[in-house]
Amino acid sequence: MATDSNKFQAIISHCKEYGFIFPSSEIYDGLQAVYDYGQMGSELKKNIKDYWWNSMTQFHDNIVGIDAAIFMHPTTWKASGHVDNFNDPMIDNKDSKKRYRVDHLIEGFAEDVRNAGDAAKADAVLASMDALLAKDDFAGLKQLIDDNKMKCAVSGTCNWTDVRQFNLMFSTEFGSVSGEGEDNKVYLRPETAQGIFVNFLNVQKTGRMKIPFGIAQIGKAFRNEIVARQFIFRMREFEQMEMQFFIRPGTQKEWYEYWKAERLKWHLSLGLPADKYRFHDHIKLAHYADAACDIEFEFPIGFKEVEGIHSRTDFDLKNHQEFSKKKQQYFDTEINQNYIPYVIETSIGLDRMFLLIMSNAYTEEDLSTPEKPDSRVVLKFPAKLAPIKMAVFPLTKKDGLPEIARGIMDDCKKSFRCFYEEKDAIGKRYRRMDAIGTPFCITVDHQTKEDNTVTVRHRDSMLQERIPIDAIKGMVLGAIA
RNA sequence: GCGGAAGUAGCUCACCUGGUAGAGCGACAGCUUCCCAAGCUGUAGGUAGCGGGUUCGAGUCCCGUCUUCCGCUCCA
């Protein structure tokens, strides 16, 4: 465990040192749980996105993509349940560390008082609470709790923190004039799913989609996490890759199982180790789900959720129909019936997938020989995800070798990301490429001038082979396909 | 949010009981070697996270604050 914790630290340092991830606005001390992707990180992230997007939209005839706005009509979040469920004032007991919703605590107290026979007092307390809640008077609520000596059920003490509002959703003012009250308030979306649901009919009709079909989306979401930590694992601003699959009611069990299997296959198709994956089935289900599981991966910090597969029933579309007064139904010509489709959701955290790829790739190798100690840090990315696919090195800076190397570079860089370097000893250049996970290094030497062959040095095995210049592009393209 | 630990150069760290900041690696320029890092020469880079206090003097002691990691808690 200690070594794993060290490994996590090492990965964080490595991400910083080689331009994968920086703390946001670091020169101002950073911003809690917000990170920037650097020159290498943004490439890796983009490659992960592309791989997911293509596997969804290109390889499935019945899945299409959209890109919805981050701002959505405020009613969206009422329909989804986010406003009601996640905007409550909370209070913590300092002894038991238990956190309560203030209204639950006070209602519980009132209930006890009523049971003890003092109905008048119970009503008075509840009336005060409602008045204070309506005014968002947190100090008053605290006073009410103190005055009535309300106790924590666990610790039995009255040692409370202040009343605080935990807003899961970030809000901002819409329009250029601020301060016009609640009417102007919009939220930054706390999940991307709703952008798909509100566009369900648009896509279904304009795309002439037939159930079952899916809508995929990659985009940012924002959650004001109370505790956000563990590097990029839990961030306040993060990116999701989601697919909502619309199905006939009653078929959700089979489609749920189908997507469970399908999504795990996707992970394994990247050559990731199956023994580091596991499913975690939810026992306690969210308000919208009738079945749910997580795909967990064994990070250096333990098994953690990377992706969720949820059977969301018709909860979202039904609520949007109710709130918008617009029918969210589909006419199924096979059975001649109108219905609100059921939904299976697959939702993977892009940043978590990034961390997964990074943790799995990060390897420290001891290359010592009896003659001298030696080691390297190598990122064993799947070739198709590597930020840079190929590096080209002239063995020396002279004798026309750089010109040949530049030629190879120019020929290949239209097809994939290449890197050119002529500084330092060849071994050092190899090691630098190891550190950013470049799968292939091409070295041009004097023999190249005679027979047009070069050395290919493979990242993981460190083995070398000679191939004709003509074969380079095909080899790399084959590996990243 | 509670508790613990930490913040000094890009990275890893040193500076013992307060006396004006140092190493290794890395980077950059050049030389040398030329198929797996650490050869030679030179260079750059830190108001010690930030703010305040104690002191003749603070990286070092005290307080606050920000950030990070660990444990607990939370995570629709």
mmCIF file of C-alpha atoms (C1' of nucleotides) in Angstrom, chain A residues 9 13 16-17 29 32-33 82 86 97 164 168 223 227 229 231 234 286-287 372-375 395 423 426-427 430-432 445 455 457 462 464, chain B residues 1-4 7 10-12 25-38 49-50 66-76:
data_model
loop_
_atom_site.group_PDB
_atom_site.id
_atom_site.type_symbol
_atom_site.label_atom_id
_atom_site.label_comp_id
_atom_site.label_asym_id
_atom_site.label_seq_id
_atom_site.Cartn_x
_atom_site.Cartn_y
_atom_site.Cartn_z
ATOM 1 C CA GLN A 9 2.745 10.530 -6.079
ATOM 2 C CA SER A 13 4.984 14.377 -10.460
ATOM 3 C CA LYS A 16 3.616 17.726 -14.163
ATOM 4 C CA GLU A 17 7.200 17.231 -15.244
ATOM 5 C CA ASP A 29 -1.395 28.922 -5.904
ATOM 6 C CA GLN A 32 -8.774 23.535 -5.473
ATOM 7 C CA ALA A 33 -9.537 20.424 -7.505
ATOM 8 C CA HIS A 82 -31.139 18.093 -9.158
ATOM 9 C CA PHE A 86 -29.158 18.877 -3.878
ATOM 10 C CA LYS A 97 -19.080 14.129 12.395
ATOM 11 C CA ARG A 164 -24.228 25.888 5.421
ATOM 12 C CA LEU A 168 -23.872 20.798 -5.843
ATOM 13 C CA ARG A 223 -20.091 19.799 -9.589
ATOM 14 C CA VAL A 227 -14.614 17.261 -0.830
ATOM 15 C CA ARG A 229 -9.476 15.324 -4.043
ATOM 16 C CA PHE A 231 -5.630 14.526 -8.187
ATOM 17 C CA ARG A 234 -12.612 14.005 -8.482
ATOM 18 C CA ALA A 286 -30.515 6.421 -7.247
ATOM 19 C CA HIS A 287 -33.911 8.013 -7.578
ATOM 20 C CA LYS A 372 26.489 0.053 -14.221
ATOM 21 C CA PRO A 373 23.197 0.911 -12.601
ATOM 22 C CA ASP A 374 20.472 2.066 -14.946
ATOM 23 C CA SER A 375 16.748 2.651 -14.887
ATOM 24 C CA LEU A 395 22.215 9.330 -35.281
ATOM 25 C CA LYS A 423 20.304 16.794 -29.649
ATOM 26 C CA ILE A 426 20.800 8.551 -28.968
ATOM 27 C CA GLY A 427 20.130 6.639 -25.748
ATOM 28 C CA TYR A 430 15.148 7.177 -26.491
ATOM 29 C CA ARG A 431 14.633 7.659 -22.777
ATOM 30 C CA ARG A 432 12.988 11.013 -23.257
ATOM 31 C CA ASP A 445 22.325 6.216 -39.485
ATOM 32 C CA THR A 455 16.393 1.330 -37.140
ATOM 33 C CA ARG A 457 13.353 1.012 -31.639
ATOM 34 C CA MET A 462 13.534 -1.708 -26.241
ATOM 35 C CA GLN A 464 15.468 -2.764 -32.455
ATOM 36 C "C1'" G B 1 -16.104 19.039 7.032
ATOM 37 C "C1'" C B 2 -12.823 16.615 11.047
ATOM 38 C "C1'" G B 3 -7.912 14.666 12.085
ATOM 39 C "C1'" G B 4 -2.702 13.889 10.357
ATOM 40 C "C1'" G B 7 4.792 23.157 0.675
ATOM 41 C "C1'" G B 10 11.171 21.889 -13.852
ATOM 42 C "C1'" C B 11 11.601 16.988 -10.575
ATOM 43 C "C1'" U B 12 13.619 14.610 -5.886
ATOM 44 C "C1'" C B 25 18.820 14.778 -11.814
ATOM 45 C "C1'" G B 26 16.622 17.816 -15.556
ATOM 46 C "C1'" A B 27 16.861 22.148 -19.055
ATOM 47 C "C1'" C B 28 19.679 25.435 -22.444
ATOM 48 C "C1'" A B 29 24.389 26.590 -25.650
ATOM 49 C "C1'" G B 30 28.784 24.344 -27.417
ATOM 50 C "C1'" C B 31 32.451 20.211 -27.767
ATOM 51 C "C1'" U B 32 33.037 14.859 -27.758
ATOM 52 C "C1'" U B 33 31.028 9.899 -28.341
ATOM 53 C "C1'" C B 34 27.571 7.455 -31.608
ATOM 54 C "C1'" C B 35 22.184 2.605 -31.238
ATOM 55 C "C1'" C B 36 19.861 2.893 -25.000
ATOM 56 C "C1'" A B 37 20.380 8.139 -19.636
ATOM 57 C "C1'" A B 38 24.398 10.187 -15.831
ATOM 58 C "C1'" G B 49 3.346 29.069 -1.271
ATOM 59 C "C1'" C B 50 1.257 33.830 0.420
ATOM 60 C "C1'" C B 66 -3.970 29.096 0.184
ATOM 61 C "C1'" U B 67 -2.594 24.495 -2.046
ATOM 62 C "C1'" U B 68 -1.432 19.207 -2.007
ATOM 63 C "C1'" C B 69 -1.321 14.199 -0.117
ATOM 64 C "C1'" C B 70 -3.141 10.440 3.629
ATOM 65 C "C1'" G B 71 -7.201 8.583 7.036
ATOM 66 C "C1'" C B 72 -12.395 9.290 8.271
ATOM 67 C "C1'" U B 73 -16.844 11.422 6.131
ATOM 68 C "C1'" C B 74 -19.435 12.486 1.551
ATOM 69 C "C1'" C B 75 -20.134 11.139 -3.516
ATOM 70 C "C1'" A B 76 -27.785 11.692 -6.608
#
